[in-house]
PDB file of C-alpha atoms in Angstrom:
ATOM      1  CA  UNK A 598    -105.722  41.244 -58.674  1.00 43.00           C
ATOM      2  CA  UNK A 599    -105.285  38.843 -61.482  1.00 46.00           C
ATOM      3  CA  UNK A 600    -106.486  35.323 -60.963  1.00 46.00           C
ATOM      4  CA  UNK A 601    -108.979  33.985 -58.438  1.00 45.00           C
ATOM      5  CA  UNK A 602    -106.296  33.592 -55.781  1.00 54.00           C
ATOM      6  CA  UNK A 603    -106.067  37.263 -55.348  1.00 70.00           C
ATOM      7  CA  UNK A 604    -102.128  37.359 -54.656  1.00 81.00           C
ATOM      8  CA  UNK A 605    -101.097  38.433 -58.067  1.00 86.00           C
ATOM      9  CA  UNK A 606    -101.566  42.263 -58.728  1.00 89.00           C
ATOM     10  CA  UNK A 607    -100.993  44.542 -61.443  1.00 91.00           C
ATOM     11  CA  UNK A 608     -99.740  47.508 -60.552  1.00 90.00           C
ATOM     12  CA  UNK A 609     -97.773  50.677 -61.838  1.00 90.00           C
ATOM     13  CA  UNK A 610     -94.335  51.187 -60.715  1.00 90.00           C
ATOM     14  CA  UNK A 611     -91.967  53.405 -61.329  1.00 89.00           C
ATOM     15  CA  UNK A 612     -87.905  53.097 -60.836  1.00 89.00           C
ATOM     16  CA  UNK A 613     -84.706  55.596 -61.610  1.00 89.00           C
ATOM     17  CA  UNK A 614     -82.561  53.707 -63.962  1.00 89.00           C
ATOM     18  CA  UNK A 615     -78.741  55.212 -64.320  1.00 91.00           C
ATOM     19  CA  UNK A 616     -77.366  54.873 -68.105  1.00 90.00           C
ATOM     20  CA  UNK A 617     -74.005  55.323 -69.086  1.00 90.00           C
ATOM     21  CA  UNK A 618     -72.998  57.522 -72.391  1.00 87.00           C
ATOM     22  CA  UNK A 619     -72.242  54.549 -74.648  1.00 89.00           C
ATOM     23  CA  UNK A 620     -75.549  53.373 -74.702  1.00 87.00           C
ATOM     24  CA  UNK A 621     -76.734  56.977 -75.894  1.00 85.00           C
ATOM     25  CA  UNK A 622     -78.122  55.599 -79.398  1.00 86.00           C
ATOM     26  CA  UNK A 623     -81.264  55.282 -81.367  1.00 85.00           C
ATOM     27  CA  UNK A 624     -81.831  52.460 -79.630  1.00 85.00           C
ATOM     28  CA  UNK A 625     -82.231  53.907 -76.069  1.00 86.00           C
ATOM     29  CA  UNK A 626     -85.900  53.087 -75.237  1.00 85.00           C
ATOM     30  CA  UNK A 627     -84.946  49.275 -75.919  1.00 88.00           C
ATOM     31  CA  UNK A 628     -81.563  49.418 -73.792  1.00 90.00           C
ATOM     32  CA  UNK A 629     -83.915  51.093 -71.016  1.00 90.00           C
ATOM     33  CA  UNK A 630     -86.461  48.490 -70.987  1.00 90.00           C
ATOM     34  CA  UNK A 631     -84.302  45.836 -71.049  1.00 92.00           C
ATOM     35  CA  UNK A 632     -82.122  47.271 -68.190  1.00 94.00           C
ATOM     36  CA  UNK A 633     -85.145  47.764 -66.164  1.00 93.00           C
ATOM     37  CA  UNK A 634     -86.438  44.359 -66.694  1.00 94.00           C
ATOM     38  CA  UNK A 635     -82.873  42.971 -65.498  1.00 96.00           C
ATOM     39  CA  UNK A 636     -83.144  45.636 -62.313  1.00 95.00           C
ATOM     40  CA  UNK A 637     -86.576  44.837 -60.762  1.00 95.00           C
ATOM     41  CA  UNK A 638     -87.709  41.263 -62.475  1.00 95.00           C
ATOM     42  CA  UNK A 639     -87.701  38.665 -60.112  1.00 93.00           C
ATOM     43  CA  UNK A 640     -86.995  40.974 -56.941  1.00 92.00           C
ATOM     44  CA  UNK A 641     -88.526  41.882 -54.286  1.00 91.00           C
ATOM     45  CA  UNK A 642     -90.038  46.083 -54.141  1.00 88.00           C
ATOM     46  CA  UNK A 643     -90.021  48.090 -51.093  1.00 82.00           C
ATOM     47  CA  UNK A 644     -94.096  48.459 -51.213  1.00 85.00           C
ATOM     48  CA  UNK A 645     -95.636  45.814 -53.787  1.00 86.00           C
ATOM     49  CA  UNK A 646     -93.867  42.495 -53.117  1.00 87.00           C
ATOM     50  CA  UNK A 647     -92.351  40.077 -55.677  1.00 92.00           C
ATOM     51  CA  UNK A 648     -92.087  41.067 -58.953  1.00 93.00           C
ATOM     52  CA  UNK A 649     -92.851  38.644 -61.282  1.00 93.00           C
ATOM     53  CA  UNK A 650     -92.988  40.428 -64.983  1.00 93.00           C
ATOM     54  CA  UNK A 651     -92.655  43.841 -66.253  1.00 93.00           C
ATOM     55  CA  UNK A 652     -95.526  44.378 -68.196  1.00 89.00           C
ATOM     56  CA  UNK A 653     -97.171  47.215 -70.588  1.00 75.00           C
ATOM     57  CA  UNK A 654     -93.256  48.244 -71.742  1.00 71.00           C
ATOM     58  CA  UNK A 655     -94.533  49.348 -75.086  1.00 62.00           C
ATOM     59  CA  UNK A 656     -96.871  52.217 -73.079  1.00 59.00           C
ATOM     60  CA  UNK A 657     -93.293  52.910 -71.089  1.00 63.00           C
ATOM     61  CA  UNK A 658     -93.688  56.192 -69.704  1.00 63.00           C
ATOM     62  CA  UNK A 659     -90.238  57.879 -70.492  1.00 67.00           C
ATOM     63  CA  UNK A 660     -89.336  61.105 -68.803  1.00 68.00           C
ATOM     64  CA  UNK A 661     -86.364  63.069 -70.432  1.00 76.00           C
ATOM     65  CA  UNK A 662     -82.938  62.030 -68.729  1.00 80.00           C
ATOM     66  CA  UNK A 663     -81.103  63.908 -66.861  1.00 87.00           C
ATOM     67  CA  UNK A 664     -77.605  64.189 -66.809  1.00 87.00           C
ATOM     68  CA  UNK A 665     -74.970  63.804 -63.554  1.00 85.00           C
ATOM     69  CA  UNK A 666     -72.398  65.735 -63.954  1.00 85.00           C
ATOM     70  CA  UNK A 667     -70.242  63.945 -61.579  1.00 87.00           C
ATOM     71  CA  UNK A 668     -70.451  60.287 -63.647  1.00 86.00           C
ATOM     72  CA  UNK A 669     -71.537  61.662 -67.236  1.00 86.00           C
ATOM     73  CA  UNK A 670     -74.593  58.947 -66.401  1.00 90.00           C
ATOM     74  CA  UNK A 671     -78.058  60.117 -67.774  1.00 90.00           C
ATOM     75  CA  UNK A 672     -80.949  59.368 -65.034  1.00 90.00           C
ATOM     76  CA  UNK A 673     -84.357  58.427 -66.217  1.00 88.00           C
ATOM     77  CA  UNK A 674     -87.426  57.742 -64.197  1.00 86.00           C
ATOM     78  CA  UNK A 675     -89.510  55.295 -65.910  1.00 87.00           C
ATOM     79  CA  UNK A 676     -93.177  54.718 -65.232  1.00 87.00           C
ATOM     80  CA  UNK A 677     -94.321  50.932 -66.404  1.00 89.00           C
ATOM     81  CA  UNK A 678     -96.967  48.261 -64.706  1.00 91.00           C
ATOM     82  CA  UNK A 679     -95.715  45.389 -62.933  1.00 92.00           C
ATOM     83  CA  UNK A 680     -97.121  42.021 -61.997  1.00 93.00           C
ATOM     84  CA  UNK A 681     -96.500  41.401 -58.321  1.00 92.00           C
ATOM     85  CA  UNK A 682     -97.031  38.448 -55.697  1.00 90.00           C
ATOM     86  CA  UNK A 683     -98.047  39.569 -52.920  1.00 87.00           C
ATOM     87  CA  UNK A 684    -100.219  37.333 -50.551  1.00 89.00           C
ATOM     88  CA  UNK A 685    -101.994  39.536 -47.936  1.00 87.00           C
ATOM     89  CA  UNK A 686    -103.073  38.909 -44.579  1.00 91.00           C
ATOM     90  CA  UNK A 687    -106.171  36.926 -44.148  1.00 93.00           C
ATOM     91  CA  UNK A 688    -105.161  34.918 -47.468  1.00 92.00           C
ATOM     92  CA  UNK A 689    -105.425  31.364 -47.234  1.00 93.00           C
ATOM     93  CA  UNK A 690    -102.666  29.743 -49.669  1.00 93.00           C
ATOM     94  CA  UNK A 691    -100.983  26.582 -49.900  1.00 95.00           C
ATOM     95  CA  UNK A 692     -96.937  26.468 -49.059  1.00 96.00           C
ATOM     96  CA  UNK A 693     -94.526  23.971 -48.992  1.00 97.00           C
ATOM     97  CA  UNK A 694     -92.788  23.315 -45.746  1.00 97.00           C
ATOM     98  CA  UNK A 695     -88.459  23.689 -45.788  1.00 97.00           C
ATOM     99  CA  UNK A 696     -87.868  23.650 -42.238  1.00 96.00           C
ATOM    100  CA  UNK A 697     -88.878  22.292 -39.220  1.00 96.00           C
ATOM    101  CA  UNK A 698     -87.843  24.986 -36.543  1.00 93.00           C
ATOM    102  CA  UNK A 699     -85.116  23.149 -34.382  1.00 84.00           C
ATOM    103  CA  UNK A 700     -87.665  22.188 -30.730  1.00 83.00           C
ATOM    104  CA  UNK A 701     -90.788  22.688 -32.462  1.00 86.00           C
ATOM    105  CA  UNK A 702     -90.985  26.043 -32.599  1.00 94.00           C
ATOM    106  CA  UNK A 703     -92.760  26.058 -35.461  1.00 95.00           C
ATOM    107  CA  UNK A 704     -92.341  25.845 -39.440  1.00 97.00           C
ATOM    108  CA  UNK A 705     -91.008  27.787 -41.747  1.00 98.00           C
ATOM    109  CA  UNK A 706     -92.925  27.111 -45.436  1.00 97.00           C
ATOM    110  CA  UNK A 707     -92.464  28.535 -48.986  1.00 96.00           C
ATOM    111  CA  UNK A 708     -95.354  30.036 -51.342  1.00 94.00           C
ATOM    112  CA  UNK A 709     -93.487  30.708 -54.532  1.00 89.00           C
ATOM    113  CA  UNK A 710     -90.909  33.100 -53.930  1.00 91.00           C
ATOM    114  CA  UNK A 711     -92.433  34.067 -50.073  1.00 92.00           C
ATOM    115  CA  UNK A 712     -91.447  32.625 -46.834  1.00 96.00           C
ATOM    116  CA  UNK A 713     -94.082  32.021 -44.396  1.00 97.00           C
ATOM    117  CA  UNK A 714     -92.953  31.458 -40.715  1.00 98.00           C
ATOM    118  CA  UNK A 715     -96.149  29.414 -38.330  1.00 98.00           C
ATOM    119  CA  UNK A 716     -94.918  29.682 -35.084  1.00 97.00           C
ATOM    120  CA  UNK A 717     -96.130  26.673 -32.611  1.00 95.00           C
ATOM    121  CA  UNK A 718     -98.857  28.033 -31.062  1.00 96.00           C
ATOM    122  CA  UNK A 719    -100.127  28.782 -34.687  1.00 97.00           C
ATOM    123  CA  UNK A 720     -99.956  24.774 -35.404  1.00 96.00           C
ATOM    124  CA  UNK A 721    -103.067  22.910 -35.627  1.00 94.00           C
ATOM    125  CA  UNK A 722    -104.933  21.986 -32.383  1.00 91.00           C
ATOM    126  CA  UNK A 723    -104.546  18.721 -32.896  1.00 93.00           C
ATOM    127  CA  UNK A 724    -101.041  18.495 -33.339  1.00 95.00           C
ATOM    128  CA  UNK A 725     -97.839  17.955 -31.263  1.00 94.00           C
ATOM    129  CA  UNK A 726     -94.123  18.473 -31.749  1.00 95.00           C
ATOM    130  CA  UNK A 727     -92.361  14.762 -32.063  1.00 93.00           C
ATOM    131  CA  UNK A 728     -89.156  14.793 -31.083  1.00 91.00           C
ATOM    132  CA  UNK A 729     -87.797  12.113 -32.559  1.00 91.00           C
ATOM    133  CA  UNK A 730     -88.346  12.725 -36.045  1.00 92.00           C
ATOM    134  CA  UNK A 731     -88.116  16.222 -35.759  1.00 93.00           C
ATOM    135  CA  UNK A 732     -91.767  16.789 -37.567  1.00 95.00           C
ATOM    136  CA  UNK A 733     -95.148  17.431 -36.128  1.00 96.00           C
ATOM    137  CA  UNK A 734     -97.729  15.035 -36.077  1.00 95.00           C
ATOM    138  CA  UNK A 735    -101.713  14.697 -35.766  1.00 94.00           C
ATOM    139  CA  UNK A 736    -102.663  13.074 -32.051  1.00 94.00           C
ATOM    140  CA  UNK A 737    -104.202  10.544 -34.263  1.00 94.00           C
ATOM    141  CA  UNK A 738    -100.945   9.631 -35.878  1.00 90.00           C
ATOM    142  CA  UNK A 739    -102.565  10.161 -39.260  1.00 93.00           C
ATOM    143  CA  UNK A 740    -100.780  13.272 -40.632  1.00 94.00           C
ATOM    144  CA  UNK A 741     -97.574  14.579 -40.530  1.00 96.00           C
ATOM    145  CA  UNK A 742     -95.777  17.942 -40.916  1.00 96.00           C
ATOM    146  CA  UNK A 743     -92.113  17.586 -41.939  1.00 96.00           C
ATOM    147  CA  UNK A 744     -89.832  19.269 -44.520  1.00 96.00           C
ATOM    148  CA  UNK A 745     -91.599  18.733 -48.298  1.00 97.00           C
ATOM    149  CA  UNK A 746     -95.044  18.608 -46.664  1.00 97.00           C
ATOM    150  CA  UNK A 747     -97.567  20.409 -48.570  1.00 97.00           C
ATOM    151  CA  UNK A 748     -99.841  22.573 -46.180  1.00 97.00           C
ATOM    152  CA  UNK A 749    -102.801  25.105 -46.289  1.00 97.00           C
ATOM    153  CA  UNK A 750    -102.407  28.098 -44.027  1.00 97.00           C
ATOM    154  CA  UNK A 751    -103.637  31.588 -43.215  1.00 97.00           C
ATOM    155  CA  UNK A 752    -101.308  34.401 -44.014  1.00 96.00           C
ATOM    156  CA  UNK A 753    -101.506  36.472 -40.574  1.00 96.00           C
ATOM    157  CA  UNK A 754     -98.883  39.124 -41.139  1.00 95.00           C
ATOM    158  CA  UNK A 755     -96.592  40.332 -44.575  1.00 91.00           C
ATOM    159  CA  UNK A 756     -93.357  42.337 -45.100  1.00 91.00           C
ATOM    160  CA  UNK A 757     -93.562  42.704 -48.754  1.00 87.00           C
ATOM    161  CA  UNK A 758     -89.970  44.238 -49.058  1.00 85.00           C
ATOM    162  CA  UNK A 759     -88.412  41.140 -47.695  1.00 89.00           C
ATOM    163  CA  UNK A 760     -91.275  38.722 -49.521  1.00 89.00           C
ATOM    164  CA  UNK A 761     -91.463  37.089 -45.915  1.00 93.00           C
ATOM    165  CA  UNK A 762     -94.506  36.641 -43.709  1.00 95.00           C
ATOM    166  CA  UNK A 763     -96.374  34.518 -40.907  1.00 97.00           C
ATOM    167  CA  UNK A 764     -99.378  32.257 -41.039  1.00 97.00           C
ATOM    168  CA  UNK A 765    -101.070  30.005 -39.147  1.00 98.00           C
ATOM    169  CA  UNK A 766    -102.579  26.624 -39.776  1.00 97.00           C
ATOM    170  CA  UNK A 767    -105.436  26.613 -37.030  1.00 96.00           C
ATOM    171  CA  UNK A 768    -108.627  26.599 -38.557  1.00 93.00           C
ATOM    172  CA  UNK A 769    -110.868  25.007 -40.785  1.00 93.00           C
ATOM    173  CA  UNK A 770    -109.305  23.380 -43.912  1.00 94.00           C
ATOM    174  CA  UNK A 771    -106.170  24.218 -42.762  1.00 95.00           C
ATOM    175  CA  UNK A 772    -102.990  21.878 -42.154  1.00 94.00           C
ATOM    176  CA  UNK A 773    -101.737  19.267 -44.360  1.00 95.00           C
ATOM    177  CA  UNK A 774    -102.900  19.107 -47.815  1.00 92.00           C
TER     178      UNK A 774
END
């Protein structure tokens, strides 16, 4: 992992690229690197979460391309390292509330590219849903969770392929920041 938060990881990855014959030239490595970045950066991977950046393209392992007889394209398998954002179960992180789910069913919050749903049974114990303002309020009326609120939550489930998960705001130091 990278950094103290432990939600950024450098992982070895592999990607299959198709290249049209018009790109066969002495610059083919450069073309493949550019195409790799365009295809994977800023997108979720099936296994590791959100690909922030392709790293180590200088050390890019390039297999000989295989021609596809039907299209004339060459298929390359590229091995590289990538920086990915992938919170894990049990991790505590800060997020911004983007939606208070209708009827007090919970809230949806975003932490970077990840969307995290916190169901009403995982909201702080001392918070109740306020129908009039469509927000969650502390019983003492001092704190409020609404759209744009910053909250601290504990990740309870993840789906790296969809960059989404579930969370809880129950526990010490969790809830409104």
